[in-house]
């Protein structure tokens, strides 16, 4: 590709991604090492590859596709053999039957000989879009491997889509046909094999998109013809014992799915959209025990502070974070640790996600009048030692939670706040009296989930100097002693392999921020201090922030700096 390196750097400068001084330094280093500027930016800087490629595409006046996040159309894959895809480093991304156009992702979009060859070979119009070479190679491995697409393609061949697109009344007959069941089963099997926590089946104007949340990140994996969307949704509704003829309002259901020795409880939620019903399936494993606090990622002073808080006979422990940050799993791990025959544990949840042996779990039912507040009142008459309230949402629940702690119970709950310090002003906003909060609050914990580096394809590399300086600046006195004694900082990442689905990540771990309620923090609560002021005092007392905990896990080779910045840059 012919372009002016200086023009690319100028574009990045105009977008505010780099400053003028850095642009000049990068140009000099590129010339000095005789490396094309785009290649140099990919290998030697922390600039997001999306910013580089989108700027490059804009400069060349072509389209850019982020192949790592786009679902590959099985129909498009069928037009190009694996041998050709690997030979020319191309991936068929999508096929438009109306215009008979196949869109190809390539790192060399101006290769006329390849586009002409593909046009002759497929008999279709070819559109070339710019993609990142490493992502293209990974996608080729995924798209042509025996995972999702080949099995779906076989099932689609058996479904006569045109027969029932024209006649919606025949959907009822179609969902009983083996191909639809096979497509749904394949979607579910792939979710279990790839360790997905959620499946999103989303209708669009001309197709249906299937996305999986794997290790906390949503990934497009499949597109299906729009014509079979209703049949697939109806099949899932039948499995979850939902009303298949009701499409105007959201519905909830659940069913079990077993693959080999692993059994999963699937929670199903439908939502009517302008393009049809969207379905989200949450996978909850029935097999396998609850992870320990150490396995979740708690260690050192953070683990010690939390253990001290949960081993007190009474008080409140709050876990904070956005939806999907692992709060429930952490609380279940704590309850499993505290669960003994001599202790009566009651939980009030919405909904009950995992069933824990030996623990009395109650599900909120607002329609029947069982709310967090009414349930908590009933709990206090059940002689509990430990109470878990799924979430503190209103003034009444806040006051009842504090009352339960004051009367000698250990209470756990969750709040939606960004960090541990903000949980305290939030409790006050929800109607808690500061002097009562100060007397019962044991600890607040904030957390996020990050992906772990795949242990099968893990490599070590030397990070850019600017990243090394950033790590030292964030960790300061927390920087491990060997690095203070001039040991070079080397980081790890995954190259991508079959075990991790070419992502470089396998499994998840949490990063934490545990705020111990000391006498100094208690004084701040009584003064109704802001979260910023509380955080300043906590930092003086040795608080390890989520970002710092993440950076320590980066130095230990557990995760990557990109994951920490994605999850903890708040």
PDB file of N, CA, C and O in Angstrom, residues 304-340:
ATOM      1  N   UNK A 304      -6.661 -10.534  53.493  1.00  0.00           N
ATOM      2  CA  UNK A 304      -6.628 -10.439  54.958  1.00  0.00           C
ATOM      3  C   UNK A 304      -7.708  -9.484  55.456  1.00  0.00           C
ATOM      4  O   UNK A 304      -8.447  -9.796  56.403  1.00  0.00           O
ATOM      5  N   UNK A 305      -7.835  -8.316  54.829  1.00  0.00           N
ATOM      6  CA  UNK A 305      -8.840  -7.329  55.240  1.00  0.00           C
ATOM      7  C   UNK A 305     -10.259  -7.850  55.061  1.00  0.00           C
ATOM      8  O   UNK A 305     -11.129  -7.615  55.910  1.00  0.00           O
ATOM      9  N   UNK A 306     -10.518  -8.556  53.941  1.00  0.00           N
ATOM     10  CA  UNK A 306     -11.859  -9.089  53.708  1.00  0.00           C
ATOM     11  C   UNK A 306     -12.167 -10.210  54.698  1.00  0.00           C
ATOM     12  O   UNK A 306     -13.283 -10.281  55.235  1.00  0.00           O
ATOM     13  N   UNK A 307     -11.207 -11.099  54.929  1.00  0.00           N
ATOM     14  CA  UNK A 307     -11.431 -12.196  55.873  1.00  0.00           C
ATOM     15  C   UNK A 307     -11.725 -11.667  57.275  1.00  0.00           C
ATOM     16  O   UNK A 307     -12.585 -12.194  57.980  1.00  0.00           O
ATOM     17  N   UNK A 308     -11.031 -10.617  57.685  1.00  0.00           N
ATOM     18  CA  UNK A 308     -11.296 -10.008  58.995  1.00  0.00           C
ATOM     19  C   UNK A 308     -12.719  -9.473  59.058  1.00  0.00           C
ATOM     20  O   UNK A 308     -13.408  -9.594  60.075  1.00  0.00           O
ATOM     21  N   UNK A 309     -13.178  -8.876  57.940  1.00  0.00           N
ATOM     22  CA  UNK A 309     -14.517  -8.278  57.900  1.00  0.00           C
ATOM     23  C   UNK A 309     -15.617  -9.337  57.947  1.00  0.00           C
ATOM     24  O   UNK A 309     -16.630  -9.163  58.628  1.00  0.00           O
ATOM     25  N   UNK A 310     -15.413 -10.462  57.240  1.00  0.00           N
ATOM     26  CA  UNK A 310     -16.480 -11.470  57.165  1.00  0.00           C
ATOM     27  C   UNK A 310     -16.480 -12.415  58.366  1.00  0.00           C
ATOM     28  O   UNK A 310     -17.462 -13.139  58.576  1.00  0.00           O
ATOM     29  N   UNK A 311     -15.399 -12.407  59.147  1.00  0.00           N
ATOM     30  CA  UNK A 311     -15.350 -13.272  60.331  1.00  0.00           C
ATOM     31  C   UNK A 311     -15.860 -12.573  61.589  1.00  0.00           C
ATOM     32  O   UNK A 311     -15.907 -13.177  62.661  1.00  0.00           O
ATOM     33  N   UNK A 312     -16.259 -11.312  61.463  1.00  0.00           N
ATOM     34  CA  UNK A 312     -16.880 -10.614  62.596  1.00  0.00           C
ATOM     35  C   UNK A 312     -18.287 -11.171  62.808  1.00  0.00           C
ATOM     36  O   UNK A 312     -18.949 -11.579  61.850  1.00  0.00           O
ATOM     37  N   UNK A 313     -18.769 -11.187  64.054  1.00  0.00           N
ATOM     38  CA  UNK A 313     -20.085 -11.798  64.321  1.00  0.00           C
ATOM     39  C   UNK A 313     -21.259 -11.009  63.766  1.00  0.00           C
ATOM     40  O   UNK A 313     -22.347 -11.549  63.559  1.00  0.00           O
ATOM     41  N   UNK A 314     -21.090  -9.706  63.548  1.00  0.00           N
ATOM     42  CA  UNK A 314     -22.173  -8.890  63.000  1.00  0.00           C
ATOM     43  C   UNK A 314     -21.580  -7.751  62.171  1.00  0.00           C
ATOM     44  O   UNK A 314     -20.360  -7.508  62.188  1.00  0.00           O
ATOM     45  N   UNK A 315     -22.441  -7.027  61.464  1.00  0.00           N
ATOM     46  CA  UNK A 315     -21.994  -5.912  60.636  1.00  0.00           C
ATOM     47  C   UNK A 315     -22.422  -6.075  59.189  1.00  0.00           C
ATOM     48  O   UNK A 315     -23.142  -7.019  58.832  1.00  0.00           O
ATOM     49  N   UNK A 316     -21.984  -5.141  58.333  1.00  0.00           N
ATOM     50  CA  UNK A 316     -22.352  -5.157  56.910  1.00  0.00           C
ATOM     51  C   UNK A 316     -21.083  -5.202  56.062  1.00  0.00           C
ATOM     52  O   UNK A 316     -20.130  -4.460  56.319  1.00  0.00           O
ATOM     53  N   UNK A 317     -21.099  -6.059  55.064  1.00  0.00           N
ATOM     54  CA  UNK A 317     -20.034  -6.103  54.053  1.00  0.00           C
ATOM     55  C   UNK A 317     -20.695  -5.858  52.698  1.00  0.00           C
ATOM     56  O   UNK A 317     -21.625  -6.588  52.316  1.00  0.00           O
ATOM     57  N   UNK A 318     -20.242  -4.844  51.988  1.00  0.00           N
ATOM     58  CA  UNK A 318     -20.830  -4.495  50.693  1.00  0.00           C
ATOM     59  C   UNK A 318     -19.870  -4.826  49.557  1.00  0.00           C
ATOM     60  O   UNK A 318     -18.670  -4.550  49.646  1.00  0.00           O
ATOM     61  N   UNK A 319     -20.399  -5.408  48.490  1.00  0.00           N
ATOM     62  CA  UNK A 319     -19.625  -5.663  47.273  1.00  0.00           C
ATOM     63  C   UNK A 319     -20.209  -4.786  46.180  1.00  0.00           C
ATOM     64  O   UNK A 319     -21.423  -4.812  45.940  1.00  0.00           O
ATOM     65  N   UNK A 320     -19.359  -3.994  45.533  1.00  0.00           N
ATOM     66  CA  UNK A 320     -19.849  -3.043  44.531  1.00  0.00           C
ATOM     67  C   UNK A 320     -19.230  -3.304  43.159  1.00  0.00           C
ATOM     68  O   UNK A 320     -18.176  -3.929  43.040  1.00  0.00           O
ATOM     69  N   UNK A 321     -19.906  -2.783  42.150  1.00  0.00           N
ATOM     70  CA  UNK A 321     -19.433  -2.943  40.772  1.00  0.00           C
ATOM     71  C   UNK A 321     -20.608  -2.979  39.828  1.00  0.00           C
ATOM     72  O   UNK A 321     -21.755  -3.179  40.246  1.00  0.00           O
ATOM     73  N   UNK A 322     -20.369  -2.785  38.535  1.00  0.00           N
ATOM     74  CA  UNK A 322     -21.463  -2.823  37.551  1.00  0.00           C
ATOM     75  C   UNK A 322     -21.986  -4.241  37.349  1.00  0.00           C
ATOM     76  O   UNK A 322     -21.404  -5.210  37.841  1.00  0.00           O
ATOM     77  N   UNK A 323     -23.058  -4.369  36.604  1.00  0.00           N
ATOM     78  CA  UNK A 323     -23.606  -5.683  36.267  1.00  0.00           C
ATOM     79  C   UNK A 323     -22.564  -6.496  35.512  1.00  0.00           C
ATOM     80  O   UNK A 323     -21.881  -5.987  34.626  1.00  0.00           O
ATOM     81  N   UNK A 324     -22.417  -7.762  35.894  1.00  0.00           N
ATOM     82  CA  UNK A 324     -21.465  -8.638  35.213  1.00  0.00           C
ATOM     83  C   UNK A 324     -20.045  -8.534  35.721  1.00  0.00           C
ATOM     84  O   UNK A 324     -19.121  -9.029  35.084  1.00  0.00           O
ATOM     85  N   UNK A 325     -19.856  -7.903  36.896  1.00  0.00           N
ATOM     86  CA  UNK A 325     -18.499  -7.764  37.429  1.00  0.00           C
ATOM     87  C   UNK A 325     -18.138  -8.854  38.428  1.00  0.00           C
ATOM     88  O   UNK A 325     -17.083  -8.797  39.058  1.00  0.00           O
ATOM     89  N   UNK A 326     -19.023  -9.837  38.604  1.00  0.00           N
ATOM     90  CA  UNK A 326     -18.700 -10.984  39.456  1.00  0.00           C
ATOM     91  C   UNK A 326     -19.066 -10.830  40.919  1.00  0.00           C
ATOM     92  O   UNK A 326     -18.596 -11.592  41.766  1.00  0.00           O
ATOM     93  N   UNK A 327     -19.929  -9.850  41.248  1.00  0.00           N
ATOM     94  CA  UNK A 327     -20.294  -9.602  42.652  1.00  0.00           C
ATOM     95  C   UNK A 327     -20.945 -10.830  43.289  1.00  0.00           C
ATOM     96  O   UNK A 327     -20.591 -11.224  44.405  1.00  0.00           O
ATOM     97  N   UNK A 328     -21.907 -11.426  42.569  1.00  0.00           N
ATOM     98  CA  UNK A 328     -22.631 -12.580  43.115  1.00  0.00           C
ATOM     99  C   UNK A 328     -21.692 -13.752  43.363  1.00  0.00           C
ATOM    100  O   UNK A 328     -21.786 -14.416  44.399  1.00  0.00           O
ATOM    101  N   UNK A 329     -20.780 -14.006  42.436  1.00  0.00           N
ATOM    102  CA  UNK A 329     -19.835 -15.115  42.600  1.00  0.00           C
ATOM    103  C   UNK A 329     -18.972 -14.912  43.839  1.00  0.00           C
ATOM    104  O   UNK A 329     -18.727 -15.845  44.609  1.00  0.00           O
ATOM    105  N   UNK A 330     -18.503 -13.669  44.049  1.00  0.00           N
ATOM    106  CA  UNK A 330     -17.692 -13.370  45.234  1.00  0.00           C
ATOM    107  C   UNK A 330     -18.490 -13.617  46.512  1.00  0.00           C
ATOM    108  O   UNK A 330     -17.994 -14.244  47.461  1.00  0.00           O
ATOM    109  N   UNK A 331     -19.741 -13.172  46.536  1.00  0.00           N
ATOM    110  CA  UNK A 331     -20.571 -13.364  47.726  1.00  0.00           C
ATOM    111  C   UNK A 331     -20.876 -14.840  47.963  1.00  0.00           C
ATOM    112  O   UNK A 331     -20.877 -15.313  49.108  1.00  0.00           O
ATOM    113  N   UNK A 332     -21.117 -15.587  46.895  1.00  0.00           N
ATOM    114  CA  UNK A 332     -21.355 -17.023  47.044  1.00  0.00           C
ATOM    115  C   UNK A 332     -20.110 -17.729  47.589  1.00  0.00           C
ATOM    116  O   UNK A 332     -20.204 -18.667  48.381  1.00  0.00           O
ATOM    117  N   UNK A 333     -18.933 -17.291  47.151  1.00  0.00           N
ATOM    118  CA  UNK A 333     -17.683 -17.865  47.652  1.00  0.00           C
ATOM    119  C   UNK A 333     -17.533 -17.599  49.145  1.00  0.00           C
ATOM    120  O   UNK A 333     -17.104 -18.484  49.908  1.00  0.00           O
ATOM    121  N   UNK A 334     -17.909 -16.386  49.562  1.00  0.00           N
ATOM    122  CA  UNK A 334     -17.852 -16.037  50.986  1.00  0.00           C
ATOM    123  C   UNK A 334     -18.824 -16.892  51.784  1.00  0.00           C
ATOM    124  O   UNK A 334     -18.478 -17.438  52.839  1.00  0.00           O
ATOM    125  N   UNK A 335     -20.059 -17.044  51.272  1.00  0.00           N
ATOM    126  CA  UNK A 335     -21.065 -17.840  51.977  1.00  0.00           C
ATOM    127  C   UNK A 335     -20.647 -19.304  52.073  1.00  0.00           C
ATOM    128  O   UNK A 335     -20.874 -19.955  53.100  1.00  0.00           O
ATOM    129  N   UNK A 336     -20.050 -19.825  50.998  1.00  0.00           N
ATOM    130  CA  UNK A 336     -19.567 -21.217  51.011  1.00  0.00           C
ATOM    131  C   UNK A 336     -18.509 -21.391  52.095  1.00  0.00           C
ATOM    132  O   UNK A 336     -18.472 -22.402  52.798  1.00  0.00           O
ATOM    133  N   UNK A 337     -17.655 -20.389  52.250  1.00  0.00           N
ATOM    134  CA  UNK A 337     -16.597 -20.416  53.257  1.00  0.00           C
ATOM    135  C   UNK A 337     -17.190 -20.372  54.681  1.00  0.00           C
ATOM    136  O   UNK A 337     -16.676 -21.011  55.611  1.00  0.00           O
ATOM    137  N   UNK A 338     -18.283 -19.620  54.866  1.00  0.00           N
ATOM    138  CA  UNK A 338     -18.892 -19.460  56.188  1.00  0.00           C
ATOM    139  C   UNK A 338     -19.939 -20.524  56.504  1.00  0.00           C
ATOM    140  O   UNK A 338     -20.419 -20.602  57.644  1.00  0.00           O
ATOM    141  N   UNK A 339     -20.309 -21.328  55.514  1.00  0.00           N
ATOM    142  CA  UNK A 339     -21.398 -22.298  55.669  1.00  0.00           C
ATOM    143  C   UNK A 339     -20.982 -23.476  56.558  1.00  0.00           C
ATOM    144  O   UNK A 339     -20.155 -24.297  56.173  1.00  0.00           O
ATOM    145  N   UNK A 340     -21.558 -23.530  57.744  1.00  0.00           N
ATOM    146  CA  UNK A 340     -21.295 -24.615  58.696  1.00  0.00           C
ATOM    147  C   UNK A 340     -22.618 -25.073  59.292  1.00  0.00           C
ATOM    148  O   UNK A 340     -23.588 -24.305  59.325  1.00  0.00           O
TER     149      UNK A 340
END
